[in-house]
């Protein structure tokens, strides 16, 4: 059953304002009105199919009858415009609505008034037409027009009711689909699968995520198009975090869908698509992050389509050796017990931290929280873990820990030891090699940007360039890395850990020497100048005040 069919008969919709015209706008219906009445009824029937059919019909009647036509709903429905009438006459209009009177025609206070019930449900909405009595009484032909107009007016009301109810059902379904995305993002796969099945959505064991951006066009229209082309192989919904983006969850072999997305992106300059690799449905969060990075690449490609290119995930590389470290790092948060029943528990705090680390200021929208509530939770997390979340190295450490929790590995190993393992060093070298482009300033800009908490204004001041200059360099870094850097979910954690893993002389030599002598703080772990992980990526310089996480975004630190 379609949303339109399910919408039913109850009347809801936007308010109708009484339509009023001045005398002489159009001639009144003449006494000999047979052919003219038929023509007028055909015109009214045509108006009934319009989106604003009720207003169009009332406006046309007002012009033809040289008066004011309005619709009054005694139930107080939003289509009602209450006529200003003496109580006695208003009671008679009520009687017309309830069916106790078939119709009403009176003269009062210098006005001619006619009231007729509109076809449809009871109590009936009432068509009320008024005009000044000194003009002339309503003729028989005009009364016939009013009586006949109640049929197309009733059809217009029903059409609007169906349309409004269908729109409400669409909004409810969209919110339910967003809830499925949230469950997938939070790792609650079994709950997400049950919710998806209840909605008639398909979630296979292996999925691909396609992320679409449709700037300059209706996102709702694009969502409908995506669901049409993905029918049977996937489903789409609006991204809760970025309202101009659409998330498509599809089967990995949905070749027709991929072909349609590529063709649309190639033909439409406002349409960009990023696609992840096929991953288990339990790893949806990774697939979404990969699709987001691919979308960043697609923005700079002529075809506006890109697939994620994997260079290995540090969490996967260190999972066997560092699972116990990750579990130990998050243990205080997992052991948290709320002091009051309505306070967030450990699971809610971990969900909050995970969402904030990935989406920053948009986490409140994804979690359905007020920004002040999000800020309060972040302060609680800081106190439980004994960290400062505005420190980017702390963010990188916690983000890595969330990705690789498990029982494996040495329970006493430190992050410093993990980052100095050969496989981690090799991963870091690959990440940093991508920065060795034609512009030698890029690597130095990235180190300075991270050292200043990923704040563009502070970075610009430290480099002696404009904020727009820093932003342009970081856009170039995005193109080299094929990863999002300026928008969350960002690759800044990978960059931070890559710089911690491997030394980098960087330009100029004097600055590199100065950086080598300055100790690096990695959360609660101090790395001295002799440590091979010293890369100059400190959380922030001593001259830069620590940014406070006192609001929902923690500030979107990548934006000035």
XYZ file of C-alpha atoms in Angstrom:
560
model
C 0.000 0.000 0.000
C 1.400 3.426 -0.920
C 1.666 6.291 1.540
C -1.025 8.097 -0.417
C -3.426 5.165 -0.150
C -2.696 4.775 3.551
C -3.312 8.420 4.270
C -7.049 8.037 4.985
C -9.794 10.568 5.325
C -8.983 12.692 8.370
C -8.469 16.295 7.433
C -5.149 17.878 8.212
C -3.200 20.464 6.305
C -1.949 24.022 6.237
C -4.292 26.839 7.175
C -6.462 28.362 4.473
C -6.911 32.097 4.542
C -10.224 33.513 3.408
C -10.007 34.760 -0.162
C -11.370 38.288 -0.637
C -11.610 40.480 -3.751
C -12.761 43.943 -4.554
C -15.940 44.634 -6.496
C -15.514 44.500 -10.245
C -12.611 42.008 -10.360
C -14.782 39.699 -12.475
C -18.382 39.836 -13.519
C -20.928 37.972 -11.442
C -22.627 34.898 -12.834
C -25.619 35.961 -14.884
C -29.173 34.753 -14.523
C -28.940 32.614 -17.657
C -26.065 30.522 -16.302
C -26.555 27.018 -17.669
C -23.567 26.798 -20.053
C -21.540 29.191 -17.917
C -22.178 27.129 -14.778
C -20.984 23.981 -16.527
C -17.864 25.762 -17.697
C -17.246 27.125 -14.209
C -17.627 23.675 -12.650
C -15.083 22.250 -15.078
C -12.668 24.994 -14.078
C -13.264 24.323 -10.363
C -12.716 20.598 -10.888
C -9.396 21.347 -12.581
C -8.364 23.546 -9.642
C -9.144 20.717 -7.195
C -6.197 18.640 -8.431
C -3.645 21.379 -7.703
C -1.432 21.273 -4.620
C -3.166 24.426 -3.368
C -6.535 23.371 -4.770
C -8.573 24.535 -1.752
C -7.140 28.057 -1.919
C -7.588 28.180 -5.696
C -11.257 27.185 -5.486
C -11.977 29.684 -2.705
C -10.219 32.422 -4.649
C -12.133 31.644 -7.826
C -15.466 31.638 -5.984
C -14.617 34.968 -4.347
C -13.943 36.529 -7.726
C -16.987 35.041 -9.432
C -19.352 35.900 -6.572
C -17.884 39.326 -5.862
C -17.430 38.581 -2.167
C -15.476 36.543 0.359
C -15.429 32.742 0.276
C -13.914 30.844 3.176
C -13.881 27.338 4.575
C -14.842 26.806 8.198
C -14.082 23.562 10.024
C -16.002 23.316 13.332
C -13.460 20.792 14.654
C -10.818 23.508 14.573
C -8.906 21.935 11.712
C -6.057 23.956 10.237
C -8.037 24.633 7.054
C -10.600 26.615 8.997
C -11.024 30.374 8.765
C -13.632 31.338 11.365
C -16.185 33.845 10.061
C -16.891 36.931 12.144
C -20.625 36.465 12.754
C -23.154 37.154 15.498
C -23.470 34.180 17.899
C -26.982 33.341 16.708
C -25.927 33.029 13.064
C -22.750 31.183 13.997
C -24.888 28.611 15.797
C -26.834 28.094 12.574
C -23.581 27.584 10.661
C -22.757 24.933 13.288
C -26.106 23.313 12.508
C -25.182 23.177 8.811
C -21.921 21.448 9.724
C -23.627 18.853 11.904
C -26.339 18.169 9.322
C -29.226 19.624 11.332
C -29.629 22.253 8.594
C -29.166 21.475 4.929
C -27.955 25.006 4.084
C -28.184 28.572 5.329
C -28.939 31.877 3.616
C -29.355 34.998 5.758
C -28.929 38.764 5.732
C -27.334 40.260 8.851
C -25.341 43.362 9.728
C -25.553 44.625 6.175
C -24.153 41.388 4.726
C -25.525 38.592 2.602
C -24.343 35.175 3.822
C -24.712 31.669 2.440
C -23.391 28.523 4.135
C -23.333 25.058 2.563
C -21.849 21.768 3.810
C -18.848 20.450 1.888
C -19.141 16.844 0.758
C -17.189 14.312 2.764
C -16.876 13.437 6.433
C -19.009 14.670 9.336
C -19.052 17.126 10.910
C -18.800 18.753 7.519
C -16.495 21.650 6.768
C -18.726 24.517 5.683
C -18.343 26.765 2.653
C -19.276 30.269 3.813
C -19.705 33.063 1.255
C -20.341 36.672 2.326
C -20.708 39.991 0.596
C -22.152 43.383 1.357
C -25.928 43.459 1.064
C -25.935 46.878 -0.611
C -24.348 45.311 -3.709
C -27.214 42.884 -4.362
C -28.568 39.603 -2.997
C -27.204 36.313 -4.292
C -28.979 35.264 -7.464
C -30.286 31.767 -8.121
C -27.413 31.127 -10.528
C -24.879 32.184 -7.904
C -26.489 29.939 -5.324
C -26.340 27.084 -7.829
C -22.631 27.757 -8.341
C -21.998 27.709 -4.579
C -23.912 24.464 -4.188
C -22.085 22.816 -7.072
C -18.697 24.068 -5.824
C -18.957 22.005 -2.628
C -18.165 18.830 -4.611
C -14.786 19.913 -6.109
C -13.995 21.654 -2.826
C -14.531 18.362 -0.994
C -12.302 16.583 -3.525
C -9.584 19.198 -3.059
C -9.785 18.754 0.712
C -9.499 15.000 0.400
C -6.588 15.289 -2.018
C -4.755 17.569 0.364
C -5.461 15.277 3.319
C -4.030 12.319 1.415
C -1.011 14.337 0.303
C -0.304 15.676 3.792
C -0.681 12.283 5.400
C 1.589 10.689 2.795
C 4.193 13.363 3.533
C 3.938 12.616 7.251
C 4.378 8.909 6.602
C 7.410 9.663 4.436
C 8.924 11.720 7.255
C 8.293 8.942 9.771
C 9.871 6.366 7.471
C 12.885 8.628 6.906
C 13.378 8.995 10.670
C 13.097 5.229 11.087
C 15.733 4.688 8.413
C 17.998 7.195 10.135
C 17.512 5.192 13.330
C 18.727 2.078 11.498
C 21.811 4.019 10.394
C 22.443 5.085 13.977
C 22.231 1.487 15.208
C 24.646 0.388 12.489
C 27.039 3.235 13.304
C 26.921 2.322 17.001
C 27.693 -1.322 16.259
C 24.251 -2.593 17.334
C 24.005 -4.774 14.244
C 21.395 -7.236 15.486
C 19.053 -4.415 16.529
C 19.640 -2.655 13.215
C 18.805 -5.818 11.277
C 15.585 -6.317 13.220
C 14.555 -2.698 12.716
C 15.408 -2.869 9.012
C 13.370 -6.051 8.586
C 10.374 -4.395 10.267
C 10.648 -1.546 7.754
C 10.966 -3.919 4.812
C 14.603 -2.929 4.224
C 17.255 -5.410 3.219
C 20.536 -5.707 5.130
C 22.786 -8.404 3.721
C 25.764 -9.820 5.611
C 28.099 -7.898 3.307
C 27.350 -4.339 2.229
C 28.726 -1.377 0.341
C 27.975 2.181 1.361
C 27.482 4.840 -1.294
C 27.518 8.438 -0.068
C 25.915 11.029 -2.325
C 26.108 14.787 -2.160
C 23.549 16.766 -4.138
C 24.303 20.443 -3.712
C 21.865 22.849 -5.273
C 18.968 20.420 -5.717
C 16.179 18.898 -3.706
C 17.599 16.242 -1.397
C 14.133 14.713 -1.010
C 13.898 14.232 -4.788
C 17.374 12.680 -4.836
C 16.440 10.283 -2.016
C 13.375 9.157 -3.978
C 15.504 8.664 -7.087
C 18.084 6.642 -5.139
C 15.413 4.395 -3.652
C 13.939 3.843 -7.113
C 17.245 2.819 -8.711
C 18.281 0.789 -5.639
C 15.005 -1.126 -5.398
C 15.725 -4.748 -4.553
C 19.441 -4.203 -4.012
C 19.592 -1.493 -1.361
C 17.927 1.513 0.222
C 18.680 5.163 0.777
C 18.013 7.809 3.375
C 19.176 11.277 4.220
C 22.397 11.473 6.211
C 21.603 12.543 9.801
C 24.855 14.505 10.084
C 25.109 16.223 6.677
C 21.647 17.145 5.459
C 22.712 17.543 1.823
C 24.145 14.033 1.745
C 22.388 10.713 1.174
C 23.513 7.340 2.501
C 22.802 4.323 0.307
C 23.270 0.901 1.932
C 23.471 -1.689 -0.828
C 24.484 -5.222 -1.614
C 28.088 -5.537 -2.797
C 27.071 -6.861 -6.227
C 24.516 -4.137 -7.031
C 26.147 -3.349 -10.382
C 23.063 -1.681 -11.863
C 22.918 0.703 -8.918
C 26.612 1.583 -9.248
C 26.164 2.162 -12.974
C 23.193 4.464 -12.366
C 25.096 6.434 -9.723
C 28.107 6.871 -12.007
C 25.931 8.000 -14.913
C 24.027 10.474 -12.752
C 27.256 11.890 -11.314
C 28.754 12.226 -14.788
C 25.708 14.010 -16.164
C 24.832 16.236 -13.189
C 27.413 18.783 -12.039
C 25.754 19.111 -8.614
C 25.850 15.368 -7.910
C 28.902 13.658 -6.317
C 29.267 10.031 -5.224
C 31.770 8.269 -2.967
C 31.716 4.487 -2.614
C 33.233 2.166 -0.030
C 34.608 -1.325 -0.487
C 32.430 -4.288 0.401
C 32.593 -4.900 4.158
C 30.680 -7.014 6.689
C 27.535 -5.264 7.878
C 29.049 -5.298 11.374
C 31.684 -2.874 10.041
C 29.236 -0.264 8.752
C 31.017 2.594 10.558
C 34.210 1.862 8.632
C 32.318 1.649 5.338
C 30.663 5.011 6.002
C 34.017 6.601 6.816
C 35.554 5.166 3.655
C 32.639 6.398 1.533
C 33.058 9.853 3.072
C 36.744 9.906 2.098
C 35.841 8.753 -1.417
C 33.245 11.536 -1.649
C 35.971 14.048 -0.810
C 37.974 12.691 -3.763
C 34.931 12.748 -6.053
C 34.523 16.497 -5.519
C 37.784 17.050 -7.403
C 37.221 14.580 -10.251
C 35.628 15.391 -13.624
C 33.289 12.404 -13.379
C 32.337 13.304 -9.781
C 32.539 9.625 -8.761
C 35.222 7.871 -6.697
C 35.744 4.565 -4.945
C 37.735 4.310 -1.747
C 41.376 3.254 -2.131
C 42.544 1.356 0.922
C 46.059 1.746 2.276
C 45.446 -0.327 5.374
C 43.925 0.631 8.717
C 46.221 1.079 11.707
C 43.558 -0.469 13.935
C 43.591 -3.630 11.812
C 47.388 -3.720 11.702
C 47.723 -3.450 15.495
C 44.589 -5.395 16.467
C 46.417 -8.568 17.503
C 49.090 -6.744 19.465
C 47.044 -3.865 20.860
C 43.596 -5.208 21.709
C 44.413 -5.426 25.408
C 45.844 -1.880 25.375
C 42.642 -0.566 23.806
C 40.476 -2.393 26.339
C 42.580 -1.038 29.202
C 42.395 2.511 27.817
C 38.592 2.499 27.775
C 38.131 0.416 30.937
C 37.243 3.390 33.228
C 34.507 4.436 30.820
C 33.101 0.923 30.540
C 33.115 0.566 34.328
C 31.172 3.800 34.856
C 27.920 3.528 36.794
C 25.621 6.570 36.733
C 24.866 8.212 40.074
C 21.247 8.844 39.051
C 18.897 6.712 37.010
C 18.452 9.379 34.323
C 22.190 9.988 33.890
C 23.933 8.396 30.867
C 25.354 4.941 31.492
C 28.606 3.494 30.168
C 27.136 2.361 26.849
C 25.614 5.789 26.182
C 28.885 7.526 27.011
C 30.848 5.258 24.688
C 28.303 5.892 21.923
C 28.595 9.621 22.588
C 32.395 9.556 22.498
C 32.437 7.453 19.331
C 30.001 9.741 17.531
C 31.785 12.921 18.647
C 35.213 11.651 17.598
C 33.836 10.867 14.141
C 31.354 13.703 13.529
C 32.291 16.458 16.004
C 29.652 19.189 15.979
C 27.244 17.031 13.990
C 27.260 14.314 16.648
C 24.432 16.046 18.518
C 22.184 15.731 15.473
C 23.072 12.081 14.937
C 22.549 11.225 18.612
C 19.353 13.266 18.890
C 20.812 15.348 21.729
C 20.785 19.044 22.508
C 24.248 20.523 22.067
C 24.404 21.407 25.767
C 23.610 17.796 26.669
C 26.409 16.636 24.379
C 28.838 19.101 25.961
C 27.854 17.886 29.434
C 28.497 14.276 28.437
C 31.894 15.171 26.989
C 32.899 16.847 30.251
C 31.803 13.723 32.133
C 33.886 11.552 29.799
C 36.893 13.805 30.399
C 36.540 13.421 34.157
C 36.122 9.630 33.970
C 39.106 9.065 31.681
C 41.230 11.851 33.137
C 41.933 13.367 29.724
C 41.420 16.610 27.841
C 39.334 15.950 24.764
C 40.434 19.169 23.070
C 43.917 17.598 22.735
C 44.072 16.077 19.263
C 46.543 13.387 20.330
C 44.053 12.305 23.002
C 41.351 12.185 20.338
C 43.567 10.071 18.077
C 44.438 7.701 20.920
C 40.800 7.207 21.957
C 39.631 6.816 18.366
C 42.236 4.086 17.827
C 41.268 2.367 21.081
C 37.566 2.309 20.161
C 38.415 0.622 16.855
C 40.638 -2.149 18.255
C 39.254 -3.282 21.611
C 39.781 -6.952 22.373
C 41.506 -9.474 24.629
C 44.542 -10.052 22.414
C 48.005 -8.633 22.984
C 50.211 -7.838 25.938
C 48.057 -6.230 28.657
C 51.002 -4.055 29.735
C 51.981 -2.761 26.306
C 51.862 1.013 25.807
C 50.764 2.962 22.769
C 54.338 4.171 22.307
C 55.481 0.557 22.030
C 52.680 -0.235 19.603
C 53.550 2.707 17.372
C 57.216 1.697 17.201
C 56.421 -1.803 15.921
C 57.732 -2.405 12.366
C 54.267 -2.834 10.883
C 53.122 0.475 12.402
C 56.262 2.222 11.169
C 55.645 0.880 7.661
C 52.023 2.090 7.766
C 53.158 5.536 8.930
C 55.752 5.781 6.185
C 53.087 5.053 3.569
C 50.791 7.740 4.994
C 53.544 10.331 5.100
C 54.843 9.452 1.665
C 51.568 10.743 0.247
C 52.443 14.216 1.543
C 55.687 14.390 -0.415
C 54.085 16.137 -3.338
C 55.331 18.992 -5.459
C 54.757 21.518 -2.657
C 57.243 21.017 0.216
C 55.137 23.267 2.465
C 52.291 20.765 2.752
C 53.880 18.370 5.264
C 55.042 21.296 7.387
C 51.551 22.808 7.225
C 49.965 19.544 8.371
C 52.369 19.218 11.320
C 51.730 22.819 12.336
C 47.970 22.390 11.938
C 47.939 19.312 14.163
C 50.251 20.967 16.677
C 47.687 23.754 16.988
C 44.745 21.454 17.635
C 43.612 21.408 13.975
C 42.538 25.054 14.297
C 42.983 26.979 11.069
C 43.262 30.461 12.587
C 46.005 29.398 15.018
C 47.813 27.547 12.247
C 47.655 30.580 9.981
C 49.157 32.777 12.695
C 51.963 30.285 13.322
C 52.784 29.974 9.615
C 52.398 33.669 8.865
C 49.802 33.093 6.146
C 46.101 33.820 5.818
C 43.453 31.341 7.033
C 42.301 30.900 3.437
C 45.883 30.042 2.498
C 45.985 27.319 5.153
C 42.639 25.994 3.990
C 43.828 25.825 0.371
C 46.898 23.856 1.429
C 44.742 21.419 3.382
C 42.454 20.981 0.382
C 45.574 20.071 -1.588
C 46.473 17.587 1.169
C 43.017 16.043 0.784
C 43.684 15.516 -2.907
C 47.095 13.939 -2.256
C 45.871 11.661 0.522
C 42.507 10.974 -1.127
C 41.031 11.436 2.329
C 38.794 14.049 3.943
C 40.811 16.347 6.195
C 38.725 19.480 6.707
C 35.365 17.810 7.363
C 34.493 15.059 9.817
C 34.881 12.108 9.644
C 38.412 13.283 9.011
C 41.766 11.623 8.423
C 43.448 13.893 10.951
C 43.735 11.044 13.479
C 45.613 8.932 10.937
C 47.855 11.895 10.166
C 48.517 12.511 13.836
C 49.400 8.867 14.526
C 51.487 8.651 11.359
C 53.547 11.632 12.472
C 53.891 10.112 15.929
C 55.090 6.824 14.429
C 57.908 8.174 12.295
C 60.375 11.076 12.524
C 60.226 13.757 9.872
C 62.965 16.361 9.341
C 60.552 18.744 7.612
C 61.399 22.241 6.356
C 63.231 24.227 7.447
C 66.162 22.436 9.102
C 66.340 24.876 12.008
C 62.686 24.399 12.797
C 63.092 20.640 12.591
C 65.936 20.773 15.085
C 63.866 22.887 17.443
C 61.002 20.458 17.204
C 63.292 17.499 17.916
C 64.309 19.116 21.200
C 60.743 19.746 22.353
C 59.090 16.771 24.116
C 55.873 15.458 22.667
C 52.822 14.727 24.800
C 50.625 11.834 23.714
C 47.714 12.036 26.105
C 49.166 10.879 29.420
C 52.245 9.358 27.724
C 55.352 11.495 27.470
C 57.628 10.894 24.491
C 61.046 12.467 24.870
C 63.313 13.850 22.126
C 65.280 10.620 21.880
C 62.182 8.588 21.162
C 61.874 7.688 17.461
C 58.221 8.664 17.591
C 59.087 12.344 18.064
C 57.765 13.951 14.921
C 56.959 17.423 16.056
C 53.246 16.654 16.254
C 52.572 17.911 19.750
C 49.036 18.500 20.832
C 49.604 22.256 20.910
C 52.492 24.670 21.497
C 53.059 26.142 24.919
C 52.171 29.588 23.603
C 48.757 28.490 22.385
C 45.945 28.389 24.971
C 44.183 25.053 25.264
C 40.834 25.124 23.442
C 37.940 24.220 25.696
C 35.394 21.517 24.959
C 32.514 23.420 26.466
C 29.989 23.168 23.675
C 28.529 20.589 21.398
C 31.129 20.726 18.695
C 34.099 20.789 20.933
C 34.297 23.437 18.305
C 34.473 21.959 14.853
C 38.211 22.216 15.218
C 38.975 21.906 11.542
C 37.183 25.142 10.729
C 38.152 28.622 11.716
